[in-house]
Tab-separated table of C-alpha atoms in Angstrom:
chain	number	residue	atom	x	y	z
A	13	MET	CA	14.829	-4.731	12.470
A	14	PRO	CA	14.225	-1.098	13.504
A	15	LYS	CA	10.761	0.387	13.859
A	16	LEU	CA	9.855	2.484	10.823
A	17	GLN	CA	7.399	5.346	10.411
A	18	ILE	CA	4.364	4.304	8.296
A	19	LYS	CA	3.492	6.590	5.399
A	20	GLY	CA	0.986	6.398	2.568
A	21	ILE	CA	1.952	5.742	-1.030
A	22	GLU	CA	1.170	7.808	-4.094
A	23	ARG	CA	-2.347	7.668	-5.477
A	24	HIS	CA	-1.432	5.742	-8.645
A	25	GLU	CA	-0.178	2.847	-6.453
A	26	TRP	CA	-3.326	2.456	-4.361
A	27	GLY	CA	-4.840	-1.031	-4.259
A	28	ILE	CA	-1.905	-2.919	-5.764
A	29	SER	CA	-0.500	-4.384	-2.501
A	30	ARG	CA	2.847	-2.674	-2.935
A	31	VAL	CA	5.155	-1.604	-0.157
A	32	ARG	CA	8.021	0.814	-0.645
A	33	LEU	CA	10.908	-0.090	1.620
A	34	HIS	CA	14.590	0.863	1.662
A	35	ILE	CA	16.862	-1.967	0.507
A	36	SER	CA	18.544	-2.156	3.922
A	37	HIS	CA	15.245	-3.366	5.455
A	38	ARG	CA	14.216	-5.925	2.778
A	39	ASN	CA	15.981	-8.941	4.305
A	40	GLY	CA	17.525	-10.056	0.997
A	41	ALA	CA	14.394	-9.588	-1.098
A	42	ASP	CA	14.907	-7.733	-4.359
A	43	ARG	CA	12.793	-5.054	-5.941
A	44	TYR	CA	9.516	-6.519	-7.294
A	45	ASP	CA	9.850	-9.675	-5.163
A	46	VAL	CA	6.756	-10.947	-3.394
A	47	ALA	CA	7.351	-10.916	0.348
A	48	LYS	CA	5.440	-11.612	3.528
A	49	ILE	CA	5.395	-8.673	5.930
A	50	THR	CA	4.493	-9.487	9.521
A	51	ASN	CA	3.553	-6.955	12.181
A	52	LYS	CA	5.476	-8.207	15.230
A	53	LEU	CA	3.115	-6.439	17.636
A	54	ASN	CA	-0.007	-8.406	16.681
A	55	SER	CA	1.343	-11.180	14.372
A	56	CYS	CA	-0.836	-10.002	11.453
A	57	SER	CA	0.774	-10.550	8.073
A	58	THR	CA	0.149	-10.007	4.378
A	59	LEU	CA	1.792	-10.705	1.032
A	60	VAL	CA	3.046	-7.656	-0.885
A	61	ILE	CA	5.241	-6.612	-3.776
A	62	LEU	CA	8.351	-4.828	-2.521
A	63	LEU	CA	9.562	-1.663	-4.188
A	64	GLY	CA	12.284	0.680	-3.066
A	65	HIS	CA	12.803	4.281	-2.047
A	66	ASN	CA	15.577	6.325	-0.462
A	67	ASP	CA	14.051	6.979	2.972
A	68	ASP	CA	15.531	4.374	5.347
A	69	LYS	CA	13.435	5.573	8.306
A	70	SER	CA	9.977	5.038	6.735
A	71	ILE	CA	7.864	2.330	5.139
A	72	PHE	CA	5.293	3.324	2.530
A	73	MET	CA	2.094	1.275	2.109
A	74	ASP	CA	-1.485	1.710	0.958
A	75	PHE	CA	-4.680	1.504	2.991
A	76	ASP	CA	-5.376	-2.188	2.240
A	77	VAL	CA	-1.936	-3.292	3.432
A	78	ARG	CA	-2.288	-1.204	6.589
A	79	GLU	CA	-5.698	-2.779	7.205
A	80	ASP	CA	-4.252	-6.299	6.766
A	81	LEU	CA	-1.506	-5.482	9.285
A	82	LYS	CA	-3.995	-3.678	11.584
A	83	ILE	CA	-1.982	-0.462	11.795
A	84	ASP	CA	-2.553	3.202	10.968
A	85	LYS	CA	-0.627	5.756	8.977
A	86	ASP	CA	1.926	7.766	10.994
A	87	GLU	CA	2.396	4.958	13.550
A	88	GLU	CA	5.681	3.112	13.928
A	89	LEU	CA	5.852	-0.461	12.662
A	90	ASP	CA	7.976	-3.204	14.188
A	91	PHE	CA	7.953	-5.809	11.427
A	92	SER	CA	9.703	-8.672	9.700
A	93	VAL	CA	10.095	-9.294	5.964
A	94	GLN	CA	10.391	-12.735	4.413
A	95	LYS	CA	10.778	-13.390	0.695
A	96	VAL	CA	8.318	-16.076	-0.486
A	97	SER	CA	8.842	-18.917	-2.954
A	98	TRP	CA	6.728	-19.584	-6.062
A	99	PRO	CA	3.688	-21.007	-4.176
A	100	GLY	CA	3.581	-17.764	-2.184
A	101	LYS	CA	3.822	-15.763	-5.403
A	102	LEU	CA	0.917	-17.714	-6.865
A	103	GLN	CA	-1.033	-17.089	-3.654
A	104	TRP	CA	-0.361	-13.342	-3.985
A	105	TYR	CA	-1.551	-13.331	-7.605
A	106	LEU	CA	-4.776	-15.136	-6.702
A	107	GLN	CA	-5.525	-13.208	-3.481
A	108	THR	CA	-4.558	-9.646	-4.356
A	109	LYS	CA	-7.488	-7.247	-4.261
A	110	ASP	CA	-6.631	-5.628	-7.609
A	111	PRO	CA	-8.922	-7.162	-10.275
A	112	MET	CA	-6.405	-6.303	-13.009
A	113	ILE	CA	-4.088	-8.836	-11.363
A	114	HIS	CA	-6.272	-11.559	-9.831
A	115	ILE	CA	-8.698	-12.031	-12.769
A	116	PRO	CA	-5.926	-12.847	-15.296
A	117	ALA	CA	-4.291	-15.076	-12.661
A	118	TYR	CA	-7.515	-17.064	-12.225
A	119	LEU	CA	-7.896	-17.331	-16.012
A	120	ALA	CA	-4.329	-18.636	-16.286
A	121	VAL	CA	-4.908	-21.284	-13.595
A	122	ILE	CA	-8.177	-22.381	-15.240
A	123	SER	CA	-6.476	-22.518	-18.665
A	124	LEU	CA	-3.655	-24.614	-17.250
A	125	ALA	CA	-6.124	-27.020	-15.620
A	126	LEU	CA	-8.105	-27.361	-18.858
A	127	SER	CA	-4.977	-27.976	-20.945
A	128	ILE	CA	-3.726	-30.646	-18.526
A	129	THR	CA	-7.188	-32.269	-18.626
A	130	GLY	CA	-7.124	-32.172	-22.438
A	131	LEU	CA	-3.650	-33.700	-22.483
A	132	ILE	CA	-4.717	-36.537	-20.180
A	133	VAL	CA	-7.860	-37.229	-22.223
A	134	GLY	CA	-5.885	-37.091	-25.462
A	135	LEU	CA	-3.209	-39.477	-24.232
A	136	SER	CA	-5.699	-41.977	-22.802
A	137	ALA	CA	-7.760	-42.196	-26.009
């Protein structure tokens, strides 16, 4: 994979763990897929949502993603992209820094656990 110039994303996308990447660099991952991006230089990685754009020489990411990968804006990134399966998606939902995403995810997991517990208690009675 070629090295791409790192650029910031638009203000309304800050803090959502999104990366804008041309389709030719997504390694088979579709738009809105959760993927693991790994910085080949230092082996740091993070889970992100992939979005597209038309610039095939740049990768757009917010401050938090750059911090996770230990890189700075305007550097070049040598990276790999790997689409994750549903456990990785669940991990992204629970670990993302955006409270509008991780709080409902935690509530959903707790609700599922309580309903399974209720089902087991109801069936054993």
